[in-house]
Amino acid sequence: MKVKEVLYTKEEIDKRVRELADTISYDYQGNELILICILKGAFIFMADLIRYLTVPCIVDFVRVASYGSGTTSSGKIVIKKDIETPIEGKDVLIIEDIVDTGLTLSFLVDKLKERKPHSLKVCVFLDKKHRREVEFNADYVGFTMDEGFVVGYGLDFNEMGRFLPDICVIEE
Ligand code: IMP
Ligand code: MG
């Protein structure tokens, strides 16, 4: 894996994460939130985000797998590790690193809706809008990006690059 360019620096990321947290705090003021982090990619994003939130929140984690490898998802998605928190009647916000085809998040949203949360929204750090295969709109978006496969800030290419503090485009 070779880094081609830096797309967002850690300063730009930090500024945007603060803005997202302000918006979310405003929207949920007076409420409590359950944040559901999609492992593994969103772990750094959620860790940063919650420290800027001013609404009380609890966290849980879900791991989904889409069969397929490399840089695309296959469409067949399963829950590998479920959340442990009951969400019925609760305000729930899913935290994801990136939405690409939309398959993962539309699957997860459908699954979690069956548990009858009071509200269910989605916050993604990155949005590859033009790559959708199914219609999906996130409620909160960090950055909308175009071409390229990115690593860093928790995102990986075959497990590599998660530790990089910037969002970097790799050579494909
Ligand atoms: P979707 O189901 O196609 O929307 O897939 C979203 C998942 O694909 C994300 O959770 C990532 O794991 C992965 N993904 C898509 N694009 C990228 C990228 O540019 N870098 C790292 N992971 C990506
Ligand atoms: Mg992921």
PDB file of N, CA, C and O and ligand atoms in Angstrom, residues 71 73 77 96-105 128 145 148-151 155-156, ligand 1:
ATOM      1  N   THR A  71     -11.263  -3.601  -2.154  1.00  0.00           N
ATOM      2  CA  THR A  71     -11.783  -2.245  -2.014  1.00  0.00           C
ATOM      3  C   THR A  71     -13.285  -2.111  -2.276  1.00  0.00           C
ATOM      4  O   THR A  71     -13.803  -1.021  -2.355  1.00  0.00           O
ATOM      5  N   SER A  73     -17.442  -3.739  -1.441  1.00  0.00           N
ATOM      6  CA  SER A  73     -18.250  -4.685  -0.679  1.00  0.00           C
ATOM      7  C   SER A  73     -19.097  -5.500  -1.645  1.00  0.00           C
ATOM      8  O   SER A  73     -19.344  -5.105  -2.770  1.00  0.00           O
ATOM      9  N   ILE A  77     -24.323  -9.078   3.540  1.00  0.00           N
ATOM     10  CA  ILE A  77     -23.833  -8.513   4.789  1.00  0.00           C
ATOM     11  C   ILE A  77     -24.417  -9.273   5.981  1.00  0.00           C
ATOM     12  O   ILE A  77     -25.586  -9.644   5.982  1.00  0.00           O
ATOM     13  N   GLU A  96     -20.331   5.743  11.572  1.00  0.00           N
ATOM     14  CA  GLU A  96     -19.613   4.945  10.566  1.00  0.00           C
ATOM     15  C   GLU A  96     -18.487   5.772   9.948  1.00  0.00           C
ATOM     16  O   GLU A  96     -18.582   6.999   9.879  1.00  0.00           O
ATOM     17  N   ASP A  97     -17.441   5.086   9.522  1.00  0.00           N
ATOM     18  CA  ASP A  97     -16.316   5.805   8.928  1.00  0.00           C
ATOM     19  C   ASP A  97     -16.644   6.357   7.547  1.00  0.00           C
ATOM     20  O   ASP A  97     -16.371   7.512   7.250  1.00  0.00           O
ATOM     21  N   ILE A  98     -17.247   5.499   6.700  1.00  0.00           N
ATOM     22  CA  ILE A  98     -17.452   5.927   5.305  1.00  0.00           C
ATOM     23  C   ILE A  98     -18.652   5.188   4.719  1.00  0.00           C
ATOM     24  O   ILE A  98     -18.869   4.017   5.006  1.00  0.00           O
ATOM     25  N   VAL A  99     -19.440   5.896   3.943  1.00  0.00           N
ATOM     26  CA  VAL A  99     -20.505   5.236   3.196  1.00  0.00           C
ATOM     27  C   VAL A  99     -20.150   5.289   1.721  1.00  0.00           C
ATOM     28  O   VAL A  99     -19.818   6.327   1.167  1.00  0.00           O
ATOM     29  N   ASP A 100     -20.211   4.105   1.117  1.00  0.00           N
ATOM     30  CA  ASP A 100     -19.749   3.932  -0.256  1.00  0.00           C
ATOM     31  C   ASP A 100     -20.936   3.487  -1.107  1.00  0.00           C
ATOM     32  O   ASP A 100     -21.713   4.314  -1.574  1.00  0.00           O
ATOM     33  N   THR A 101     -21.137   2.181  -1.265  1.00  0.00           N
ATOM     34  CA  THR A 101     -22.294   1.713  -2.027  1.00  0.00           C
ATOM     35  C   THR A 101     -23.599   1.954  -1.262  1.00  0.00           C
ATOM     36  O   THR A 101     -24.676   1.985  -1.852  1.00  0.00           O
ATOM     37  N   GLY A 102     -23.495   2.059   0.058  1.00  0.00           N
ATOM     38  CA  GLY A 102     -24.686   2.233   0.891  1.00  0.00           C
ATOM     39  C   GLY A 102     -25.253   0.922   1.413  1.00  0.00           C
ATOM     40  O   GLY A 102     -26.169   0.906   2.240  1.00  0.00           O
ATOM     41  N   LEU A 103     -24.692  -0.188   0.938  1.00  0.00           N
ATOM     42  CA  LEU A 103     -25.236  -1.508   1.294  1.00  0.00           C
ATOM     43  C   LEU A 103     -25.126  -1.790   2.792  1.00  0.00           C
ATOM     44  O   LEU A 103     -26.083  -2.254   3.412  1.00  0.00           O
ATOM     45  N   THR A 104     -23.961  -1.507   3.373  1.00  0.00           N
ATOM     46  CA  THR A 104     -23.740  -1.809   4.792  1.00  0.00           C
ATOM     47  C   THR A 104     -24.724  -1.037   5.668  1.00  0.00           C
ATOM     48  O   THR A 104     -25.401  -1.615   6.526  1.00  0.00           O
ATOM     49  N   LEU A 105     -24.797   0.264   5.453  1.00  0.00           N
ATOM     50  CA  LEU A 105     -25.635   1.074   6.327  1.00  0.00           C
ATOM     51  C   LEU A 105     -27.119   0.842   6.098  1.00  0.00           C
ATOM     52  O   LEU A 105     -27.886   0.834   7.056  1.00  0.00           O
ATOM     53  N   LYS A 128     -18.962   8.851   0.026  1.00  0.00           N
ATOM     54  CA  LYS A 128     -18.660   8.722  -1.414  1.00  0.00           C
ATOM     55  C   LYS A 128     -20.000   8.673  -2.142  1.00  0.00           C
ATOM     56  O   LYS A 128     -20.440   7.609  -2.584  1.00  0.00           O
ATOM     57  N   MET A 145     -16.612  13.079  -0.528  1.00  0.00           N
ATOM     58  CA  MET A 145     -15.411  12.956  -1.360  1.00  0.00           C
ATOM     59  C   MET A 145     -15.707  12.300  -2.695  1.00  0.00           C
ATOM     60  O   MET A 145     -16.753  11.686  -2.887  1.00  0.00           O
ATOM     61  N   GLY A 148     -11.200   7.723  -5.430  1.00  0.00           N
ATOM     62  CA  GLY A 148     -10.057   7.262  -4.653  1.00  0.00           C
ATOM     63  C   GLY A 148     -10.420   6.454  -3.432  1.00  0.00           C
ATOM     64  O   GLY A 148     -11.511   6.585  -2.887  1.00  0.00           O
ATOM     65  N   PHE A 149      -9.476   5.610  -3.042  1.00  0.00           N
ATOM     66  CA  PHE A 149      -9.631   4.792  -1.849  1.00  0.00           C
ATOM     67  C   PHE A 149      -8.762   5.413  -0.765  1.00  0.00           C
ATOM     68  O   PHE A 149      -7.589   5.698  -0.986  1.00  0.00           O
ATOM     69  N   VAL A 150      -9.354   5.637   0.403  1.00  0.00           N
ATOM     70  CA  VAL A 150      -8.624   6.354   1.454  1.00  0.00           C
ATOM     71  C   VAL A 150      -8.336   5.484   2.667  1.00  0.00           C
ATOM     72  O   VAL A 150      -9.087   4.546   2.975  1.00  0.00           O
ATOM     73  N   VAL A 151      -7.246   5.818   3.339  1.00  0.00           N
ATOM     74  CA  VAL A 151      -6.876   5.174   4.601  1.00  0.00           C
ATOM     75  C   VAL A 151      -6.541   6.277   5.613  1.00  0.00           C
ATOM     76  O   VAL A 151      -6.367   7.433   5.258  1.00  0.00           O
ATOM     77  N   LEU A 155      -9.548   4.337   9.095  1.00  0.00           N
ATOM     78  CA  LEU A 155      -9.893   3.592   7.875  1.00  0.00           C
ATOM     79  C   LEU A 155      -8.685   2.804   7.376  1.00  0.00           C
ATOM     80  O   LEU A 155      -7.542   3.243   7.502  1.00  0.00           O
ATOM     81  N   ASP A 156      -8.978   1.660   6.774  1.00  0.00           N
ATOM     82  CA  ASP A 156      -7.883   0.772   6.371  1.00  0.00           C
ATOM     83  C   ASP A 156      -8.012   0.306   4.939  1.00  0.00           C
ATOM     84  O   ASP A 156      -9.071   0.382   4.321  1.00  0.00           O
TER      85      ASP A 156
HETATM   86  P1  IMP B   1     -20.635   0.181   1.635  1.00  0.00           P
HETATM   87  O1  IMP B   1     -21.480  -0.946   2.148  1.00  0.00           O
HETATM   88  O2  IMP B   1     -20.186  -0.046   0.224  1.00  0.00           O
HETATM   89  O3  IMP B   1     -21.257   1.544   1.820  1.00  0.00           O
HETATM   90  O4  IMP B   1     -19.300   0.051   2.405  1.00  0.00           O
HETATM   91  C1  IMP B   1     -18.873   0.810   3.387  1.00  0.00           C
HETATM   92  C2  IMP B   1     -17.616   0.143   3.901  1.00  0.00           C
HETATM   93  O5  IMP B   1     -16.657  -0.041   2.850  1.00  0.00           O
HETATM   94  C3  IMP B   1     -16.948   1.018   4.908  1.00  0.00           C
HETATM   95  O6  IMP B   1     -17.354   0.726   6.207  1.00  0.00           O
HETATM   96  C4  IMP B   1     -15.494   0.683   4.705  1.00  0.00           C
HETATM   97  O7  IMP B   1     -15.154  -0.420   5.498  1.00  0.00           O
HETATM   98  C5  IMP B   1     -15.373   0.270   3.280  1.00  0.00           C
HETATM   99  N1  IMP B   1     -14.812   1.340   2.439  1.00  0.00           N
HETATM  100  C6  IMP B   1     -15.379   1.916   1.366  1.00  0.00           C
HETATM  101  N2  IMP B   1     -14.587   2.841   0.817  1.00  0.00           N
HETATM  102  C7  IMP B   1     -13.471   2.879   1.579  1.00  0.00           C
HETATM  103  C8  IMP B   1     -12.260   3.652   1.526  1.00  0.00           C
HETATM  104  O8  IMP B   1     -12.026   4.519   0.669  1.00  0.00           O
HETATM  105  N3  IMP B   1     -11.356   3.390   2.503  1.00  0.00           N
HETATM  106  C9  IMP B   1     -11.534   2.457   3.472  1.00  0.00           C
HETATM  107  N4  IMP B   1     -12.653   1.715   3.552  1.00  0.00           N
HETATM  108  C10 IMP B   1     -13.613   1.912   2.617  1.00  0.00           C
END
